[in-house]
Short mmCIF file of C-alpha atoms and ligand atoms in Angstrom, two decimals:
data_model
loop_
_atom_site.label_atom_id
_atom_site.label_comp_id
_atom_site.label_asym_id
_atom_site.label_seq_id
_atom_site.Cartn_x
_atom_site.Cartn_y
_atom_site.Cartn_z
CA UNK F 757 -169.63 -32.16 -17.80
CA UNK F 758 -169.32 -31.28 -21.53
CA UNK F 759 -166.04 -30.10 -22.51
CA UNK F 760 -164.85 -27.97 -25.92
CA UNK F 761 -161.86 -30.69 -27.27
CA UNK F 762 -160.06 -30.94 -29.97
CA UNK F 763 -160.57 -34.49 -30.93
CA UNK F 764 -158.30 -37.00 -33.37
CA UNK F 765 -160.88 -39.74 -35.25
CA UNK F 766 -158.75 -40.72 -38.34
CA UNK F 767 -155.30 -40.62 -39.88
CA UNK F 768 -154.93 -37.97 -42.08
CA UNK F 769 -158.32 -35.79 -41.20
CA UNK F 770 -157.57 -32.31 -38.84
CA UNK F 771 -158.51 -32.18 -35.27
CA UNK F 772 -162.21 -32.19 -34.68
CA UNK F 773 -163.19 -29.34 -31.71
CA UNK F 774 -166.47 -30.89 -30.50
CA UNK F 775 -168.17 -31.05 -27.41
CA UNK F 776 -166.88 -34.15 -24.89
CA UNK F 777 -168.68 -35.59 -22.14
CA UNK F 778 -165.69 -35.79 -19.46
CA UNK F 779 -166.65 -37.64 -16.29
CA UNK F 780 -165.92 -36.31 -12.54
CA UNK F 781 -162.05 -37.53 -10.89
CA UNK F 782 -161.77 -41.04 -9.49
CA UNK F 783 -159.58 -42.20 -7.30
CA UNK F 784 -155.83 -40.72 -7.56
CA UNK F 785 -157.22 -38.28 -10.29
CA UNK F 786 -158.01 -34.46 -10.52
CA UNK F 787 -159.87 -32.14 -12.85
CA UNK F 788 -157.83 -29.69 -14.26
CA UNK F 789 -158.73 -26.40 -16.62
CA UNK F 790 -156.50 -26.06 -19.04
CA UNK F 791 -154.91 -22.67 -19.63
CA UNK F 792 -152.05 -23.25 -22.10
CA UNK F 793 -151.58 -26.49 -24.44
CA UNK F 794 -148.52 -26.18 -26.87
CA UNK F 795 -148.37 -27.59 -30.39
CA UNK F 796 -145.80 -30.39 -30.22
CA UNK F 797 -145.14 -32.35 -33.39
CA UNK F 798 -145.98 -36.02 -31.70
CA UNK F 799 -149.33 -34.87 -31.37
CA UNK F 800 -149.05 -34.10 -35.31
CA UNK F 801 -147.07 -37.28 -36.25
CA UNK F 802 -150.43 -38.99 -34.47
CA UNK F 803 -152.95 -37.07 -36.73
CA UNK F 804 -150.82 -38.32 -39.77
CA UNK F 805 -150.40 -42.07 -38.49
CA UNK F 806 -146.94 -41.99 -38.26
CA UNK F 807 -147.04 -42.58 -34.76
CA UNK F 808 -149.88 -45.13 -33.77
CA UNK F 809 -152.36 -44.94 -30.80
CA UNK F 810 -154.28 -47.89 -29.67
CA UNK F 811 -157.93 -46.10 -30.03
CA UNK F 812 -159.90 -43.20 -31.21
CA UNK F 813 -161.56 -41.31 -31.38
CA UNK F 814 -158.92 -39.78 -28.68
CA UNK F 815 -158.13 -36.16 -27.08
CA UNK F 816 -154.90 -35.12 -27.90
CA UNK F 817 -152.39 -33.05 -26.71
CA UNK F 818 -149.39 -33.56 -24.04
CA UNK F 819 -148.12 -30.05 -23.61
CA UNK F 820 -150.34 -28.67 -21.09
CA UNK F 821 -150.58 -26.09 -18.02
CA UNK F 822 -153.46 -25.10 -15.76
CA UNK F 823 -155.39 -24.76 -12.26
CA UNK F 824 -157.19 -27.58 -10.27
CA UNK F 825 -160.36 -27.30 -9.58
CA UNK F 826 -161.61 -30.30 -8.13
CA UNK F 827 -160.22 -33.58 -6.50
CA UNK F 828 -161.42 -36.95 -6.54
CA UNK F 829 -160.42 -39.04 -3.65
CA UNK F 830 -157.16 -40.18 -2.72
CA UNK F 831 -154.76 -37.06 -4.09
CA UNK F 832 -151.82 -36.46 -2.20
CA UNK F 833 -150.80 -33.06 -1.31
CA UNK F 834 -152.62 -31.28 -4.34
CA UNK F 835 -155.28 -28.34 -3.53
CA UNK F 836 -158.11 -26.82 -5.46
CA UNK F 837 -156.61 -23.77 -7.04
CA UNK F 838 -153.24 -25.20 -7.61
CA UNK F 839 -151.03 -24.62 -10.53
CA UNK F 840 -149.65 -27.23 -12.95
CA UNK F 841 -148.00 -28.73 -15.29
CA UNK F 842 -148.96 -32.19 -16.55
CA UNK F 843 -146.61 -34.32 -17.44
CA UNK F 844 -146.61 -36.92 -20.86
CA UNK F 845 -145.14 -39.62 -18.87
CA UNK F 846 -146.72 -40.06 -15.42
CA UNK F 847 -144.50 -40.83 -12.56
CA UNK F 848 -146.05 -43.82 -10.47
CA UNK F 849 -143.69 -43.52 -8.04
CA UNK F 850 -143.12 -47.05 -6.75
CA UNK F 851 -141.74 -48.84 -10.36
CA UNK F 852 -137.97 -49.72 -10.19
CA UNK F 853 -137.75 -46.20 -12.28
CA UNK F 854 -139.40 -43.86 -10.31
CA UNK F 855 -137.91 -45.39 -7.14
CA UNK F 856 -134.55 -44.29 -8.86
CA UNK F 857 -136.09 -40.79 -9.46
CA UNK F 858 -136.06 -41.62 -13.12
CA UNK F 859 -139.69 -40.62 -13.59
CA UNK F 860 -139.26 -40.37 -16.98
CA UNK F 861 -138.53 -43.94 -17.95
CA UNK F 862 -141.95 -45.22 -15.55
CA UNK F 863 -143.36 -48.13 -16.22
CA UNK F 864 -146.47 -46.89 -17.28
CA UNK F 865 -144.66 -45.04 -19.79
CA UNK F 866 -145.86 -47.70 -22.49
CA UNK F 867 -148.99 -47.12 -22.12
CA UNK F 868 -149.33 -43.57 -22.69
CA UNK F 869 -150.63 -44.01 -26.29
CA UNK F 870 -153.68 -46.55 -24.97
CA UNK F 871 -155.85 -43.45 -24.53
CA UNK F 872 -157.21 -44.59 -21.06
CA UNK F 873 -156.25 -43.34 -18.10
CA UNK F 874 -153.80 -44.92 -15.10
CA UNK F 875 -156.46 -47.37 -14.47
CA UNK F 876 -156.84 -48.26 -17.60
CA UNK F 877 -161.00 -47.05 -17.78
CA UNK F 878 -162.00 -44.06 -19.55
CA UNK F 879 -163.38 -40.73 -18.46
CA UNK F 880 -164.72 -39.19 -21.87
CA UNK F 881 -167.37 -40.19 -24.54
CA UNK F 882 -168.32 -38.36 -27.32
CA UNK F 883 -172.22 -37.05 -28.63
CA UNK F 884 -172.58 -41.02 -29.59
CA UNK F 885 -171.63 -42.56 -26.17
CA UNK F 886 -168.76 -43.71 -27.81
CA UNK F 887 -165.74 -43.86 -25.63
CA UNK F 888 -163.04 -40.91 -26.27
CA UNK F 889 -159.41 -41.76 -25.10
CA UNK F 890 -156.87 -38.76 -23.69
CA UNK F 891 -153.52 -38.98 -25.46
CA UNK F 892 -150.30 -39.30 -23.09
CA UNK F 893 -153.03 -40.12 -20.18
CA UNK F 894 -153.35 -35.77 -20.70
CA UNK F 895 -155.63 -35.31 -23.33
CA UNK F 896 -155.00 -31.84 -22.94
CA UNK F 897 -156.15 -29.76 -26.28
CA UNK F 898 -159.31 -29.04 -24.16
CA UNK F 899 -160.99 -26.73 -21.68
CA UNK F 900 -160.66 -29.31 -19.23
CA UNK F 901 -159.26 -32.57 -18.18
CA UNK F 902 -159.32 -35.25 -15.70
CA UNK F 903 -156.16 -36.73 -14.94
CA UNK F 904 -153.66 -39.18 -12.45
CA UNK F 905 -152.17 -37.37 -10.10
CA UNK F 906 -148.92 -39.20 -11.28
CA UNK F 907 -149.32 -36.64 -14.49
CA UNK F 908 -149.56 -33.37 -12.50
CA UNK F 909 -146.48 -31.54 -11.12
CA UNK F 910 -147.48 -27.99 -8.88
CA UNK F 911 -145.94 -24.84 -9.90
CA UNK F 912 -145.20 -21.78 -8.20
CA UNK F 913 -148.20 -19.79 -8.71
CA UNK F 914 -147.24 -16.77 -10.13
CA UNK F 915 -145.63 -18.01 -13.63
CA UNK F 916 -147.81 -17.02 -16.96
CA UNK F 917 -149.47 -20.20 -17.71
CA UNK F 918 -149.20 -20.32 -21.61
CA UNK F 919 -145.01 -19.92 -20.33
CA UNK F 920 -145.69 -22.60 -17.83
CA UNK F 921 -147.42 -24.92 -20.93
CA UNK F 922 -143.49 -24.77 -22.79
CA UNK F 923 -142.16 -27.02 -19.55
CA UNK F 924 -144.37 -29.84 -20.03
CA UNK F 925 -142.64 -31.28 -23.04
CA UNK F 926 -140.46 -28.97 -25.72
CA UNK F 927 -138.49 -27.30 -22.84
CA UNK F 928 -136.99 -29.67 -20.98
CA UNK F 929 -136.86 -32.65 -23.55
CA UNK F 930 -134.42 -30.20 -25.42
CA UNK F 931 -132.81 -28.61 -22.53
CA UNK F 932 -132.61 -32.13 -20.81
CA UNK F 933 -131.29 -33.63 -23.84
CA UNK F 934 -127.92 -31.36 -23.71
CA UNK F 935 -127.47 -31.52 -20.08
CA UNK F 936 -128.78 -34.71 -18.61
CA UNK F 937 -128.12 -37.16 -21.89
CA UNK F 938 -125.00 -35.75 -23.73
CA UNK F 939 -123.90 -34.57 -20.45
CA UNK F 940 -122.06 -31.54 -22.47
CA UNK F 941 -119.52 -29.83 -20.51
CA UNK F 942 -118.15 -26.63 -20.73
CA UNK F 943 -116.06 -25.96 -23.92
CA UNK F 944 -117.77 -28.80 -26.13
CA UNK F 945 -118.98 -28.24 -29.49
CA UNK F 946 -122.47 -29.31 -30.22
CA UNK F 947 -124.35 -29.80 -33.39
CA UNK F 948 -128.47 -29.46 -33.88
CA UNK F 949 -130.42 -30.87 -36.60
CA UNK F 950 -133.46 -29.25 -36.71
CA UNK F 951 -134.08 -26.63 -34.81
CA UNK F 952 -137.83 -26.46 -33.98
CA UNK F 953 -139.41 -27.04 -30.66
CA UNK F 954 -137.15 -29.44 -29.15
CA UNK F 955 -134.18 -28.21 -31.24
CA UNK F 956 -134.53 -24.64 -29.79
CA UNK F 957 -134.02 -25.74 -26.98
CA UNK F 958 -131.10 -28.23 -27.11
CA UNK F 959 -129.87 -24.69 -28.55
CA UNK F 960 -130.45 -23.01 -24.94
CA UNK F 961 -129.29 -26.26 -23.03
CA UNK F 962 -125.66 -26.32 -25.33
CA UNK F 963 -125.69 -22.94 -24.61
CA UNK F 964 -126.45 -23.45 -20.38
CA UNK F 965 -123.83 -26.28 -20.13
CA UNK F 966 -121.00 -23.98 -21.63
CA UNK F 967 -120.65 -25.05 -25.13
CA UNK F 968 -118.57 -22.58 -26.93
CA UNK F 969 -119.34 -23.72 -30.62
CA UNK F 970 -123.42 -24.70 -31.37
CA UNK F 971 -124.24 -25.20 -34.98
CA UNK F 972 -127.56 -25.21 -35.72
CA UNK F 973 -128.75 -26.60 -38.89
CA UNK F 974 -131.95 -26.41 -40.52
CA UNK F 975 -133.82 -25.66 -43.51
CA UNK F 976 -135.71 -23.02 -43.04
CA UNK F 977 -134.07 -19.74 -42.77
CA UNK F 978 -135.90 -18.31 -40.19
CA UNK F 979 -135.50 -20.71 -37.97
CA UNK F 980 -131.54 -20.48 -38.21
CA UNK F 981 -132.42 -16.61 -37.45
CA UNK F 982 -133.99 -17.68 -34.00
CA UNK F 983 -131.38 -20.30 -33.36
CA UNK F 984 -128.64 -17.52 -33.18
CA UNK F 985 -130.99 -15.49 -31.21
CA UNK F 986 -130.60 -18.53 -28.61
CA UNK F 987 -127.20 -19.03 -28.50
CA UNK F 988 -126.19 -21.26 -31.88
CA UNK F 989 -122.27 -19.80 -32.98
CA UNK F 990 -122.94 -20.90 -36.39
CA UNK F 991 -125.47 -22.01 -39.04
CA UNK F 992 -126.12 -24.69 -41.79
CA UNK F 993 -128.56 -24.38 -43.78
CA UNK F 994 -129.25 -27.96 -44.75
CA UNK F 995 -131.27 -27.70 -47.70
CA UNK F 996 -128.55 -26.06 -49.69
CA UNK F 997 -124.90 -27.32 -47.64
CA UNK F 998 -123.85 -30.75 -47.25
CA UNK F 999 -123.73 -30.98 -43.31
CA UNK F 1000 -120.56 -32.90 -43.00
CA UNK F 1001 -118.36 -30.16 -44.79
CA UNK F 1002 -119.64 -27.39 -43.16
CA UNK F 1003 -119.57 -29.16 -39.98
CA UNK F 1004 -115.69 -30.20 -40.61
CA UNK F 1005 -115.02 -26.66 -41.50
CA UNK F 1006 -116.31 -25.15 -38.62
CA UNK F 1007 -114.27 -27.89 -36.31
CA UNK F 1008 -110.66 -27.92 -37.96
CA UNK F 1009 -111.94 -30.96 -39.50
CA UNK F 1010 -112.68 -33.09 -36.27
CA UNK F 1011 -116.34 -32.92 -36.47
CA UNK F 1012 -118.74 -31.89 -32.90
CA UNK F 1013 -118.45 -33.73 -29.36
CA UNK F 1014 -122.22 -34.40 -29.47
CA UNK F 1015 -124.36 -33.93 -32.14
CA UNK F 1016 -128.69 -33.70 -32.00
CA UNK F 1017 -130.61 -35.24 -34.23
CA UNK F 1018 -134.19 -33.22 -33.90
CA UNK F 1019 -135.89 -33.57 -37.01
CA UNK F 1020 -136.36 -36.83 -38.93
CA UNK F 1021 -133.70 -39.15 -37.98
CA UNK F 1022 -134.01 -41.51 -41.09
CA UNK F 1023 -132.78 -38.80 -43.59
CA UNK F 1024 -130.81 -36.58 -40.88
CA UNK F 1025 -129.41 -39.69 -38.55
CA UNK F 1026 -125.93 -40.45 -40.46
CA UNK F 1027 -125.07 -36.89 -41.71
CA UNK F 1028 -125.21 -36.32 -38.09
CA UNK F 1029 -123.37 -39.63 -37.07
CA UNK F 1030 -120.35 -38.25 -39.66
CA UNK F 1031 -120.50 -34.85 -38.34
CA UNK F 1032 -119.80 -36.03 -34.88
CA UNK F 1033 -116.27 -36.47 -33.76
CA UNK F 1034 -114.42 -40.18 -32.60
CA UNK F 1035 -115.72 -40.99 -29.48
CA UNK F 1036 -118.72 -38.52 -29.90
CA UNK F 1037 -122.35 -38.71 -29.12
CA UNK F 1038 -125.35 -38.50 -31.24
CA UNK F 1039 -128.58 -37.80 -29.49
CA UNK F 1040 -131.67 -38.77 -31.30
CA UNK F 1041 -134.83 -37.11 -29.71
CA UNK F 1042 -137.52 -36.80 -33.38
CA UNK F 1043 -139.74 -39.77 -33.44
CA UNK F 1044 -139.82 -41.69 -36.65
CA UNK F 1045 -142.75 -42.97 -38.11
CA UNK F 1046 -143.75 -46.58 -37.28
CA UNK F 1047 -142.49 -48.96 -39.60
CA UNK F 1048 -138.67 -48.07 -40.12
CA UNK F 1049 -137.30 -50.92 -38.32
CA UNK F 1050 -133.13 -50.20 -38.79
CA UNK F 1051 -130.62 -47.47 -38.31
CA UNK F 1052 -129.06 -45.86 -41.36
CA UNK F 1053 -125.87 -46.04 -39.58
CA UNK F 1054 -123.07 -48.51 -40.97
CA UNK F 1055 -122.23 -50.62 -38.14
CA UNK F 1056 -118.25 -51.03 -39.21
CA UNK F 1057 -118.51 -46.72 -38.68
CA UNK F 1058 -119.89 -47.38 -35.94
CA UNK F 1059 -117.60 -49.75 -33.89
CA UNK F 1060 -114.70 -48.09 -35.33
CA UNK F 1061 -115.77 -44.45 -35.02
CA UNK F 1062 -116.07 -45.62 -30.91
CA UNK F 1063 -119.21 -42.89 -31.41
CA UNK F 1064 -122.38 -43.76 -29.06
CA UNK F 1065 -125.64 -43.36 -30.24
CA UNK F 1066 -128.83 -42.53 -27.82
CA UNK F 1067 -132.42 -42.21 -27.79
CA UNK F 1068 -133.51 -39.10 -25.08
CA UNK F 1069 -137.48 -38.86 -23.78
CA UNK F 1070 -138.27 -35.90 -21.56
CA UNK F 1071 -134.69 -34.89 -21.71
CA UNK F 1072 -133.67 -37.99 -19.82
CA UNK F 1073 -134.57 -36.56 -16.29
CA UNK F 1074 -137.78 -36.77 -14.16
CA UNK F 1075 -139.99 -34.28 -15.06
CA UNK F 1076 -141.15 -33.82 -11.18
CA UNK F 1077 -137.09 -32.64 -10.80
CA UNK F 1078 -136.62 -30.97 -14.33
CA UNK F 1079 -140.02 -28.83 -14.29
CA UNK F 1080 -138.88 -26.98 -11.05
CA UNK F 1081 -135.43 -26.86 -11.71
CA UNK F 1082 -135.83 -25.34 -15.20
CA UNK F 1083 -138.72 -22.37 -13.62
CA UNK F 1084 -135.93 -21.56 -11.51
CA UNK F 1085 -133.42 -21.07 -14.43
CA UNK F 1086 -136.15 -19.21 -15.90
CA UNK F 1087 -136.73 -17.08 -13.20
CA UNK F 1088 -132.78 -16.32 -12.74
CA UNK F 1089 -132.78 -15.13 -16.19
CA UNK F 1090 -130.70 -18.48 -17.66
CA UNK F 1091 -133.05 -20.05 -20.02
CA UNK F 1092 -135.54 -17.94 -22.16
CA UNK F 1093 -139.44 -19.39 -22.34
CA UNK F 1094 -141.47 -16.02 -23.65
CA UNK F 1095 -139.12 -16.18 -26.82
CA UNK F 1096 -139.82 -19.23 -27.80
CA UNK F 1097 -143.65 -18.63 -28.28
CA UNK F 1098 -144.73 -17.51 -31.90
CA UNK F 1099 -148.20 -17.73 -31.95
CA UNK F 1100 -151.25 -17.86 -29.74
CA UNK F 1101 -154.31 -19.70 -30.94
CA UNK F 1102 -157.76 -20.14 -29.59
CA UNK F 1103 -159.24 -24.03 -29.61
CA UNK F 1104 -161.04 -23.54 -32.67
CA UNK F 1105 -158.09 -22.59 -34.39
CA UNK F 1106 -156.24 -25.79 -33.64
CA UNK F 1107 -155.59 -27.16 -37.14
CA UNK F 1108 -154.39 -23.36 -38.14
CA UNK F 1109 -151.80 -23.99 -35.53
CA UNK F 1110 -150.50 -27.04 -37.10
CA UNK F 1111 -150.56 -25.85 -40.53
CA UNK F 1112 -148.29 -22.58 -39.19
CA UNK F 1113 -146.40 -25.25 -37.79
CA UNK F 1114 -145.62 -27.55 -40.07
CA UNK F 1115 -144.98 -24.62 -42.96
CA UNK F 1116 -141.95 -23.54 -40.45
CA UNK F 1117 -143.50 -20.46 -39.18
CA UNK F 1118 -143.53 -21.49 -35.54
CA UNK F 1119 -141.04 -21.77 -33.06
CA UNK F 1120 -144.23 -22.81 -30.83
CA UNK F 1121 -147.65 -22.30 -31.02
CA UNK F 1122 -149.77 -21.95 -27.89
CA UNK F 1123 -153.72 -22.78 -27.73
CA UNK F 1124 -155.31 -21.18 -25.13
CA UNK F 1125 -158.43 -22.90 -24.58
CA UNK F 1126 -160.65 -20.05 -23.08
CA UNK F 1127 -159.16 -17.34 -25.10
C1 LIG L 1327 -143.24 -38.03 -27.01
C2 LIG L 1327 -142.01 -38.83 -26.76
C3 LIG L 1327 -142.15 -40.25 -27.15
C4 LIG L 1327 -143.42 -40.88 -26.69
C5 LIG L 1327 -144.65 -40.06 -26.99
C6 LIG L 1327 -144.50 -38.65 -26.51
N1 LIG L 1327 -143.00 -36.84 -26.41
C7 LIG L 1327 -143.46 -35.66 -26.67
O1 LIG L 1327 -143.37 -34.97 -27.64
ZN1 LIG L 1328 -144.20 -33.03 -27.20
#
């Protein structure tokens, strides 16, 4: 069937909405319409070539909610009509990982930027015949898409899909990244750097775990504005402040028990690292572009600070536990979701989203692909 897509051909050029030829489900796989899609910024650092994917023209898009509508053969207790969310990194289920219930670390995690799907075939072309990849296996800035059921976690039925769309990646990556990584406990102070999608919502999981001091930082002001509004105690604005002072002066001095480095780590990675007390933790969930091969950390400060340092994906949980869990904190009023959308977009207005995004006027921007 022919599909509306918003397609990535070369570094640097904006999203191309064309039509897709997008075969029928094989084996394991499902065909999914595709409600909500949020604007992440991986799917942006691809479209600039910071991050690289093995082919293109590809689909992108990893943020992604919707109803089944047809099986292929082989799925496992999935039904037409279903809700989901599809998640970036599939679960396999029988990997070392996933027989841990660490989904998120799956062996077929690596291969999530190939653009073909579990099997390793593909299931789109373009007007050419060329073949079109899906990004994240997902491939979900379109009407529809076919993917593994290892990607698709059901949802309770009755949750707005464009909310839904926020728990595939930006929700609990940041959420996760507090609770499951840091492990922050009640009474901790917690510093954010960057405090877009994911660092919104490091903001809300600080704020879950008990935190009693969160400083956000970032540089645009209105962003600190909404950081407060989820639960930040204080905030830096880092364009003007040097971090590590008003970090110091907020803590008597110490410096935070974890800090979060959500926005480019090379410039933002040691004033973290320094704002973070002995013994700390410093979280790193931005990507950085391919080609910066070291950490700007000193690694005397290091050993002698005693301060760990860790990379977080999918807010270091399985996203078949987290996605449930966090609906239910939803639901009970803990976490907010509606908040955290700024803007609604139709397909065609794709590269619109990404320019609100990357000018700092969106918390998150939501395509809806049959608005
Ligand atoms: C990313 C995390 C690192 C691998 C590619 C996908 N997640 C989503 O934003
Ligand atoms: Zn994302």
């Amino acid at each position: 069937m022919r599909v509306l897509s918003a397609v990535f051909h070369r570094p640097g050029d904006p999203l191309s909405v064309e039509d897709i030829e997008l075969d029928a489900p094989r084996t394991g796989e499902l065909l999914v319409r595709i409600e909500a899609v949020g604007l992440c910024r991986t799917d942006w650092h691809v479209m600039q070539g910071e991050r690289q994917v093995a082919m293109s023209p590809m689909v992108l898009g990893h943020e992604g909610a919707g109803v089944v509508e047809a099986l292929g053969p082989g799925v496992d207790g999935i039904a037409v009509g279903d809700h989901v969310v599809l998640a970036f990194i599939p679960g396999c289920g029988s990997c070392r990982w996933c027989r841990q219930g660490r989904a998120h670390l799956c062996a077929l995690g690596p291969r999530i930027t190939q653009g073909t799907q579990v099997d390793g075939s593909c299931r789109r072309r373009d007007a050419s015949g060329r073949e079109v990849g899906a990004f994240c296996m997902i491939g979900a800035f379109a009407q529809r898409t076919v993917v593994h059921q290892a990607s698709v976690v059901v949802i309770d039925r009755d949750l707005p899909l464009d909310l839904a769309s926020l728990v595939a990646c930006g929700v609990p990556a940041g959420i996760g990244a507090a609770r499951h990584r840091a492990r922050v406990k009640p009474g901790d102070s917690v510093l954010v750097v960057g405090v877009g999608g994911d660092g919104i919502n490091v903001v809300q999981g600080a704020k879950l775990a008990g935190a009693t001091t969160i400083i956000a930082a970032d540089v645009v002001a209105r962003k600190l504005e909404w950081a407060r509004a989820f639960g930040a105690t204080h905030t830096v604005d880092s364009g003007s402040a040097d971090l590590v002072v008003a970090v110091h002066a907020v803590t008597d001095g110490v410096g935070v028990d974890h800090a979060f480095v959500c926005i480019d780590p090379p410039a933002t990675l040691l004033p973290a690292f320094r704002a973070t007390a002995k013994a700390g933790n410093v979280v790193v969930t931005a990507l950085t572009p391919t080609g910066h091969t070291s950490l700007p950390v000193p690694p005397l400060e290091l050993v002698t600070s005693q301060k760990a340092i860790m990379g977080s994906v999918y807010g270091f949980a399985s996203p078949r536990v987290q996605i449930p869990e966090l609906i239910a904190l939803y639901r009970r009023g803990a976490i907010r979701l509606a908040e955290l959308v700024t803007r609604r977009y139709p397909l065609a207005a794709i590269n619109e989203g990404y320019a609100d995004l990357i000018a700092g006027r969106n918390l998150r921007g939501v395509v809806l692909p049959f608005a």
